[in-house]
PDB file of C-alpha atoms in Angstrom:
ATOM      1  CA  ALA A   1      85.288 134.398 132.117  1.00  0.00           C
ATOM      2  CA  GLY A   2      87.038 134.327 128.757  1.00  0.00           C
ATOM      3  CA  HIS A   3      88.771 137.634 129.452  1.00  0.00           C
ATOM      4  CA  PHE A   4      90.527 136.118 132.479  1.00  0.00           C
ATOM      5  CA  SER A   5      91.361 132.758 130.908  1.00  0.00           C
ATOM      6  CA  THR A   6      94.962 131.606 130.779  1.00  0.00           C
ATOM      7  CA  HIS A   7      94.256 130.118 127.331  1.00  0.00           C
ATOM      8  CA  ARG A   8      95.164 133.247 125.406  1.00  0.00           C
ATOM      9  CA  SER A   9      95.513 131.392 122.102  1.00  0.00           C
ATOM     10  CA  ILE A  10      91.829 130.405 122.163  1.00  0.00           C
ATOM     11  CA  SER A  11      89.022 132.824 121.362  1.00  0.00           C
ATOM     12  CA  ILE A  12      86.730 133.982 124.152  1.00  0.00           C
ATOM     13  CA  PRO A  13      83.644 132.252 122.664  1.00  0.00           C
ATOM     14  CA  GLU A  14      85.570 128.969 122.519  1.00  0.00           C
ATOM     15  CA  VAL A  15      86.790 129.300 126.113  1.00  0.00           C
ATOM     16  CA  CYS A  16      83.239 129.935 127.291  1.00  0.00           C
ATOM     17  CA  ARG A  17      81.612 127.179 125.201  1.00  0.00           C
ATOM     18  CA  ALA A  18      80.125 124.508 127.477  1.00  0.00           C
ATOM     19  CA  SER A  19      81.458 121.004 126.885  1.00  0.00           C
ATOM     20  CA  VAL A  20      79.326 119.207 129.501  1.00  0.00           C
ATOM     21  CA  PHE A  21      75.552 119.454 129.738  1.00  0.00           C
ATOM     22  CA  ILE A  22      74.457 119.029 133.366  1.00  0.00           C
ATOM     23  CA  SER A  23      71.178 117.156 133.830  1.00  0.00           C
ATOM     24  CA  HIS A  24      69.739 117.611 137.324  1.00  0.00           C
ATOM     25  CA  THR A  25      66.704 118.462 139.429  1.00  0.00           C
ATOM     26  CA  TRP A  26      66.019 121.712 141.258  1.00  0.00           C
ATOM     27  CA  GLY A  27      65.065 119.819 144.426  1.00  0.00           C
ATOM     28  CA  GLU A  28      68.565 118.590 145.222  1.00  0.00           C
ATOM     29  CA  ASN A  29      70.852 119.967 147.918  1.00  0.00           C
ATOM     30  CA  PHE A  30      72.999 122.654 146.294  1.00  0.00           C
ATOM     31  CA  GLU A  31      76.077 121.821 148.372  1.00  0.00           C
ATOM     32  CA  ASP A  32      75.873 118.179 147.230  1.00  0.00           C
ATOM     33  CA  PHE A  33      75.351 119.367 143.657  1.00  0.00           C
ATOM     34  CA  ALA A  34      78.412 121.643 143.706  1.00  0.00           C
ATOM     35  CA  THR A  35      80.530 119.024 145.486  1.00  0.00           C
ATOM     36  CA  THR A  36      79.629 116.386 142.893  1.00  0.00           C
ATOM     37  CA  LEU A  37      80.592 118.651 139.999  1.00  0.00           C
ATOM     38  CA  HIS A  38      83.862 119.658 141.688  1.00  0.00           C
ATOM     39  CA  ARG A  39      84.806 116.029 142.340  1.00  0.00           C
ATOM     40  CA  THR A  40      83.695 114.635 138.980  1.00  0.00           C
ATOM     41  CA  LEU A  41      84.921 117.266 136.528  1.00  0.00           C
ATOM     42  CA  SER A  42      88.240 119.028 136.091  1.00  0.00           C
ATOM     43  CA  PRO A  43      88.312 122.753 136.995  1.00  0.00           C
ATOM     44  CA  GLU A  44      88.843 123.660 133.315  1.00  0.00           C
ATOM     45  CA  ARG A  45      85.561 122.088 132.201  1.00  0.00           C
ATOM     46  CA  VAL A  46      82.858 124.538 131.175  1.00  0.00           C
ATOM     47  CA  VAL A  47      79.368 123.273 132.035  1.00  0.00           C
ATOM     48  CA  TRP A  48      75.827 124.190 131.012  1.00  0.00           C
ATOM     49  CA  VAL A  49      73.400 124.349 133.947  1.00  0.00           C
ATOM     50  CA  CYS A  50      69.873 125.486 133.091  1.00  0.00           C
ATOM     51  CA  SER A  51      69.313 127.375 136.358  1.00  0.00           C
ATOM     52  CA  LEU A  52      72.382 129.512 135.623  1.00  0.00           C
ATOM     53  CA  ALA A  53      72.368 129.586 131.822  1.00  0.00           C
ATOM     54  CA  LEU A  54      68.729 130.619 131.305  1.00  0.00           C
ATOM     55  CA  ASP A  55      67.046 133.841 132.372  1.00  0.00           C
ATOM     56  CA  GLN A  56      64.623 132.524 134.991  1.00  0.00           C
ATOM     57  CA  ASN A  57      62.484 135.673 134.652  1.00  0.00           C
ATOM     58  CA  SER A  58      61.976 135.231 130.918  1.00  0.00           C
ATOM     59  CA  ASP A  59      59.222 133.268 129.176  1.00  0.00           C
ATOM     60  CA  ILE A  60      60.940 129.886 129.395  1.00  0.00           C
ATOM     61  CA  ALA A  61      57.671 128.029 128.890  1.00  0.00           C
ATOM     62  CA  GLY A  62      57.139 129.856 125.604  1.00  0.00           C
ATOM     63  CA  SER A  63      60.416 128.441 124.256  1.00  0.00           C
ATOM     64  CA  LEU A  64      59.371 124.854 124.969  1.00  0.00           C
ATOM     65  CA  HIS A  65      56.720 124.577 122.260  1.00  0.00           C
ATOM     66  CA  ASP A  66      59.195 122.590 120.160  1.00  0.00           C
ATOM     67  CA  LEU A  67      61.379 120.258 122.232  1.00  0.00           C
ATOM     68  CA  ASP A  68      63.759 119.743 119.312  1.00  0.00           C
ATOM     69  CA  THR A  69      64.658 123.439 119.240  1.00  0.00           C
ATOM     70  CA  CYS A  70      64.155 124.439 122.881  1.00  0.00           C
ATOM     71  CA  PRO A  71      67.210 125.759 124.813  1.00  0.00           C
ATOM     72  CA  PHE A  72      67.771 122.439 126.602  1.00  0.00           C
ATOM     73  CA  SER A  73      67.924 120.465 123.362  1.00  0.00           C
ATOM     74  CA  VAL A  74      70.130 123.042 121.609  1.00  0.00           C
ATOM     75  CA  ALA A  75      72.587 123.152 124.532  1.00  0.00           C
ATOM     76  CA  LEU A  76      72.697 119.350 124.785  1.00  0.00           C
ATOM     77  CA  ARG A  77      73.427 118.948 121.067  1.00  0.00           C
ATOM     78  CA  ALA A  78      76.225 121.528 121.284  1.00  0.00           C
ATOM     79  CA  SER A  79      77.848 119.843 124.299  1.00  0.00           C
ATOM     80  CA  GLN A  80      80.360 117.016 124.088  1.00  0.00           C
ATOM     81  CA  ARG A  81      78.723 114.879 126.775  1.00  0.00           C
ATOM     82  CA  VAL A  82      75.943 114.759 129.389  1.00  0.00           C
ATOM     83  CA  LEU A  83      76.377 114.353 133.143  1.00  0.00           C
ATOM     84  CA  ALA A  84      73.319 113.554 135.250  1.00  0.00           C
ATOM     85  CA  VAL A  85      73.802 114.678 138.852  1.00  0.00           C
ATOM     86  CA  THR A  86      71.640 113.123 141.553  1.00  0.00           C
ATOM     87  CA  ASP A  87      71.772 112.309 145.267  1.00  0.00           C
ATOM     88  CA  ASP A  88      71.003 109.381 147.571  1.00  0.00           C
ATOM     89  CA  SER A  89      67.267 109.748 146.887  1.00  0.00           C
ATOM     90  CA  ALA A  90      67.791 109.285 143.117  1.00  0.00           C
ATOM     91  CA  GLN A  91      65.052 111.901 142.723  1.00  0.00           C
ATOM     92  CA  ALA A  92      66.494 113.120 139.435  1.00  0.00           C
ATOM     93  CA  LEU A  93      65.411 109.917 137.699  1.00  0.00           C
ATOM     94  CA  SER A  94      61.789 110.667 138.568  1.00  0.00           C
ATOM     95  CA  ARG A  95      61.824 114.055 136.792  1.00  0.00           C
ATOM     96  CA  CYS A  96      60.456 114.358 133.257  1.00  0.00           C
ATOM     97  CA  TRP A  97      63.204 116.696 132.056  1.00  0.00           C
ATOM     98  CA  VAL A  98      66.004 114.423 133.297  1.00  0.00           C
ATOM     99  CA  VAL A  99      64.422 111.437 131.554  1.00  0.00           C
ATOM    100  CA  LEU A 100      64.014 113.446 128.344  1.00  0.00           C
ATOM    101  CA  GLU A 101      67.649 114.583 128.512  1.00  0.00           C
ATOM    102  CA  ALA A 102      68.802 110.971 128.881  1.00  0.00           C
ATOM    103  CA  HIS A 103      66.751 110.105 125.799  1.00  0.00           C
ATOM    104  CA  LEU A 104      68.234 113.023 123.833  1.00  0.00           C
ATOM    105  CA  ALA A 105      71.755 112.041 124.893  1.00  0.00           C
ATOM    106  CA  ARG A 106      71.245 108.622 123.335  1.00  0.00           C
ATOM    107  CA  LEU A 107      69.505 110.113 120.292  1.00  0.00           C
ATOM    108  CA  TYR A 108      72.355 112.571 119.652  1.00  0.00           C
ATOM    109  CA  ARG A 109      75.029 109.972 120.519  1.00  0.00           C
ATOM    110  CA  LYS A 110      76.415 111.891 123.493  1.00  0.00           C
ATOM    111  CA  PRO A 111      78.375 110.051 126.205  1.00  0.00           C
ATOM    112  CA  TYR A 112      76.095 109.886 129.264  1.00  0.00           C
ATOM    113  CA  ASP A 113      77.244 109.546 132.862  1.00  0.00           C
ATOM    114  CA  ILE A 114      75.609 109.640 136.292  1.00  0.00           C
ATOM    115  CA  ALA A 115      77.350 111.026 139.385  1.00  0.00           C
ATOM    116  CA  LEU A 116      76.565 110.950 143.097  1.00  0.00           C
ATOM    117  CA  PRO A 117      78.026 113.018 145.938  1.00  0.00           C
ATOM    118  CA  ASP A 118      79.742 109.787 147.061  1.00  0.00           C
ATOM    119  CA  ASP A 119      80.323 107.474 144.104  1.00  0.00           C
ATOM    120  CA  THR A 120      81.719 104.750 146.385  1.00  0.00           C
ATOM    121  CA  ASN A 121      78.395 104.283 148.231  1.00  0.00           C
ATOM    122  CA  VAL A 122      77.140 100.868 147.088  1.00  0.00           C
ATOM    123  CA  ASP A 123      73.704 101.342 148.674  1.00  0.00           C
ATOM    124  CA  GLN A 124      73.087 104.516 146.690  1.00  0.00           C
ATOM    125  CA  TRP A 125      73.950 102.811 143.410  1.00  0.00           C
ATOM    126  CA  GLN A 126      71.570  99.987 144.342  1.00  0.00           C
ATOM    127  CA  THR A 127      68.829 102.588 144.902  1.00  0.00           C
ATOM    128  CA  LEU A 128      69.546 103.970 141.439  1.00  0.00           C
ATOM    129  CA  ARG A 129      69.362 100.510 139.882  1.00  0.00           C
ATOM    130  CA  GLU A 130      65.987  99.879 141.519  1.00  0.00           C
ATOM    131  CA  LYS A 131      64.685 103.209 140.217  1.00  0.00           C
ATOM    132  CA  LEU A 132      65.824 102.320 136.702  1.00  0.00           C
ATOM    133  CA  GLU A 133      63.952  99.015 136.707  1.00  0.00           C
ATOM    134  CA  VAL A 134      60.609 100.802 137.155  1.00  0.00           C
ATOM    135  CA  LEU A 135      61.462 103.986 135.242  1.00  0.00           C
ATOM    136  CA  ASP A 136      58.534 105.185 133.151  1.00  0.00           C
ATOM    137  CA  VAL A 137      58.325 108.693 131.743  1.00  0.00           C
ATOM    138  CA  THR A 138      54.527 108.629 132.148  1.00  0.00           C
ATOM    139  CA  ASN A 139      54.993 108.375 135.926  1.00  0.00           C
ATOM    140  CA  CYS A 140      57.634 111.098 136.160  1.00  0.00           C
ATOM    141  CA  HIS A 141      57.010 114.584 137.517  1.00  0.00           C
ATOM    142  CA  ALA A 142      57.459 118.145 136.316  1.00  0.00           C
ATOM    143  CA  THR A 143      57.017 121.383 138.212  1.00  0.00           C
ATOM    144  CA  VAL A 144      54.904 122.748 135.364  1.00  0.00           C
ATOM    145  CA  ALA A 145      52.123 120.422 134.217  1.00  0.00           C
ATOM    146  CA  LYS A 146      52.363 121.652 130.611  1.00  0.00           C
ATOM    147  CA  ASP A 147      56.038 120.628 130.505  1.00  0.00           C
ATOM    148  CA  LYS A 148      55.085 117.032 131.281  1.00  0.00           C
ATOM    149  CA  GLU A 149      52.323 117.140 128.672  1.00  0.00           C
ATOM    150  CA  ALA A 150      54.805 118.372 126.052  1.00  0.00           C
ATOM    151  CA  ILE A 151      57.384 115.720 126.980  1.00  0.00           C
ATOM    152  CA  LEU A 152      54.801 112.907 126.881  1.00  0.00           C
ATOM    153  CA  ASP A 153      53.562 114.170 123.521  1.00  0.00           C
ATOM    154  CA  TYR A 154      57.158 114.199 122.262  1.00  0.00           C
ATOM    155  CA  ALA A 155      57.676 110.627 123.548  1.00  0.00           C
ATOM    156  CA  ALA A 156      54.446 109.440 121.942  1.00  0.00           C
ATOM    157  CA  ARG A 157      55.564 110.826 118.553  1.00  0.00           C
ATOM    158  CA  ALA A 158      59.073 109.358 118.816  1.00  0.00           C
ATOM    159  CA  GLU A 159      59.883 106.198 116.879  1.00  0.00           C
ATOM    160  CA  GLY A 160      58.467 103.303 118.892  1.00  0.00           C
ATOM    161  CA  GLY A 161      56.468 105.625 121.142  1.00  0.00           C
ATOM    162  CA  VAL A 162      56.669 105.961 124.928  1.00  0.00           C
ATOM    163  CA  SER A 163      57.757 102.343 125.376  1.00  0.00           C
ATOM    164  CA  ALA A 164      60.787 102.845 123.118  1.00  0.00           C
ATOM    165  CA  VAL A 165      61.737 106.054 124.937  1.00  0.00           C
ATOM    166  CA  ASN A 166      61.540 104.255 128.292  1.00  0.00           C
ATOM    167  CA  ASP A 167      63.686 101.386 127.006  1.00  0.00           C
ATOM    168  CA  MET A 168      66.261 103.786 125.570  1.00  0.00           C
ATOM    169  CA  VAL A 169      66.500 105.767 128.823  1.00  0.00           C
ATOM    170  CA  ARG A 170      66.815 102.609 130.913  1.00  0.00           C
ATOM    171  CA  GLN A 171      69.567 101.336 128.629  1.00  0.00           C
ATOM    172  CA  VAL A 172      71.664 104.504 128.632  1.00  0.00           C
ATOM    173  CA  SER A 173      71.173 104.937 132.389  1.00  0.00           C
ATOM    174  CA  ARG A 174      72.134 101.335 133.175  1.00  0.00           C
ATOM    175  CA  PHE A 175      75.320 101.767 131.172  1.00  0.00           C
ATOM    176  CA  ALA A 176      76.065 104.972 133.093  1.00  0.00           C
ATOM    177  CA  VAL A 177      75.589 103.151 136.402  1.00  0.00           C
ATOM    178  CA  GLN A 178      77.948 100.371 135.268  1.00  0.00           C
ATOM    179  CA  ARG A 179      80.588 102.970 134.384  1.00  0.00           C
ATOM    180  CA  ALA A 180      80.153 104.661 137.743  1.00  0.00           C
ATOM    181  CA  GLU A 181      80.411 101.364 139.615  1.00  0.00           C
ATOM    182  CA  LEU A 182      83.746 100.671 137.936  1.00  0.00           C
ATOM    183  CA  MET A 183      84.892 104.122 139.026  1.00  0.00           C
ATOM    184  CA  ALA A 184      83.866 103.246 142.591  1.00  0.00           C
ATOM    185  CA  ALA A 185      85.735  99.933 142.384  1.00  0.00           C
ATOM    186  CA  ALA A 186      88.911 101.690 141.232  1.00  0.00           C
ATOM    187  CA  THR A 187      88.600 104.230 144.043  1.00  0.00           C
ATOM    188  CA  LYS A 188      88.151 101.509 146.684  1.00  0.00           C
ATOM    189  CA  GLY A 189      90.650  99.067 145.183  1.00  0.00           C
ATOM    190  CA  ASP A 190      88.015  96.364 144.578  1.00  0.00           C
ATOM    191  CA  ILE A 191      90.120  93.964 142.497  1.00  0.00           C
ATOM    192  CA  ASP A 192      87.347  91.403 142.030  1.00  0.00           C
ATOM    193  CA  ARG A 193      85.035  93.990 140.446  1.00  0.00           C
ATOM    194  CA  LEU A 194      87.805  95.510 138.343  1.00  0.00           C
ATOM    195  CA  CYS A 195      88.810  92.117 136.936  1.00  0.00           C
ATOM    196  CA  ALA A 196      85.242  90.915 136.340  1.00  0.00           C
ATOM    197  CA  ASP A 197      85.374  92.213 132.757  1.00  0.00           C
ATOM    198  CA  ILE A 198      88.922  92.722 131.458  1.00  0.00           C
ATOM    199  CA  ASP A 199      87.764  94.127 128.105  1.00  0.00           C
ATOM    200  CA  GLU A 200      85.675  96.760 129.901  1.00  0.00           C
ATOM    201  CA  LEU A 201      88.614  97.575 132.175  1.00  0.00           C
ATOM    202  CA  ARG A 202      90.968  98.078 129.209  1.00  0.00           C
ATOM    203  CA  THR A 203      88.699 100.526 127.423  1.00  0.00           C
ATOM    204  CA  TRP A 204      87.191 102.365 130.405  1.00  0.00           C
ATOM    205  CA  THR A 205      88.175 105.928 131.272  1.00  0.00           C
ATOM    206  CA  SER A 206      86.538 108.419 133.612  1.00  0.00           C
ATOM    207  CA  ILE A 207      85.003 111.707 132.493  1.00  0.00           C
ATOM    208  CA  ARG A 208      88.403 113.264 133.179  1.00  0.00           C
ATOM    209  CA  GLY A 209      90.025 110.717 130.849  1.00  0.00           C
ATOM    210  CA  ARG A 210      91.721 108.759 133.635  1.00  0.00           C
ATOM    211  CA  THR A 211      92.133 104.995 133.540  1.00  0.00           C
ATOM    212  CA  ALA A 212      91.097 102.722 136.416  1.00  0.00           C
ATOM    213  CA  LEU A 213      94.776 102.204 137.270  1.00  0.00           C
ATOM    214  CA  HIS A 214      95.332 105.956 137.444  1.00  0.00           C
ATOM    215  CA  ILE A 215      92.343 106.390 139.776  1.00  0.00           C
ATOM    216  CA  ALA A 216      93.387 103.470 141.979  1.00  0.00           C
ATOM    217  CA  ALA A 217      96.896 104.941 142.284  1.00  0.00           C
ATOM    218  CA  THR A 218      95.489 108.363 143.132  1.00  0.00           C
ATOM    219  CA  HIS A 219      93.591 106.816 146.043  1.00  0.00           C
ATOM    220  CA  ALA A 220      96.619 104.771 147.218  1.00  0.00           C
ATOM    221  CA  GLN A 221      95.059 101.478 146.113  1.00  0.00           C
ATOM    222  CA  VAL A 222      98.080 100.377 144.039  1.00  0.00           C
TER     223      VAL A 222
END
């Protein structure tokens, strides 16, 4: 991709360096997944998606013996921010890897956002909120049983144990939902929601760096 980039003044490795780590589940609808990324991120953004970035025929499990140095953790640390992509089922929040990635985002101080195929759907955000209230990494699922065992072992050894990991993930996810709800309010022109917290409104920007006013104007709400 770097060879065809219009950014000739930037080196190929820099052009191809992912700036957004995508946290997601394999069970989601691919069309919804691609649509969400296209709508949420600018075309110039380079993303890291495990299903595309890792050789699925290699010994991935063998690289997970140390979660601090596994490919997921390395890629997340090198990225500027994390975007969790889910759908109306909020299935992603019931997956061990997604929960771990939310924890790592907070641990490494990475901005963390959640996106839906339709961010203006209030019912879907309510479903997400309900999932967050009962989120517990011990009840989450993984395709490979050993992955869950490794993640639970990692959580148990973390400062504060599993309970602290759960609290941290709930906190970062709730904040992401609040950010997304403000995005939805700007898109729909919901003045009451936008003015509910003026300080939040003044400092808020979308992943693309747009203010609420910019988004509202884009959607003919101003």
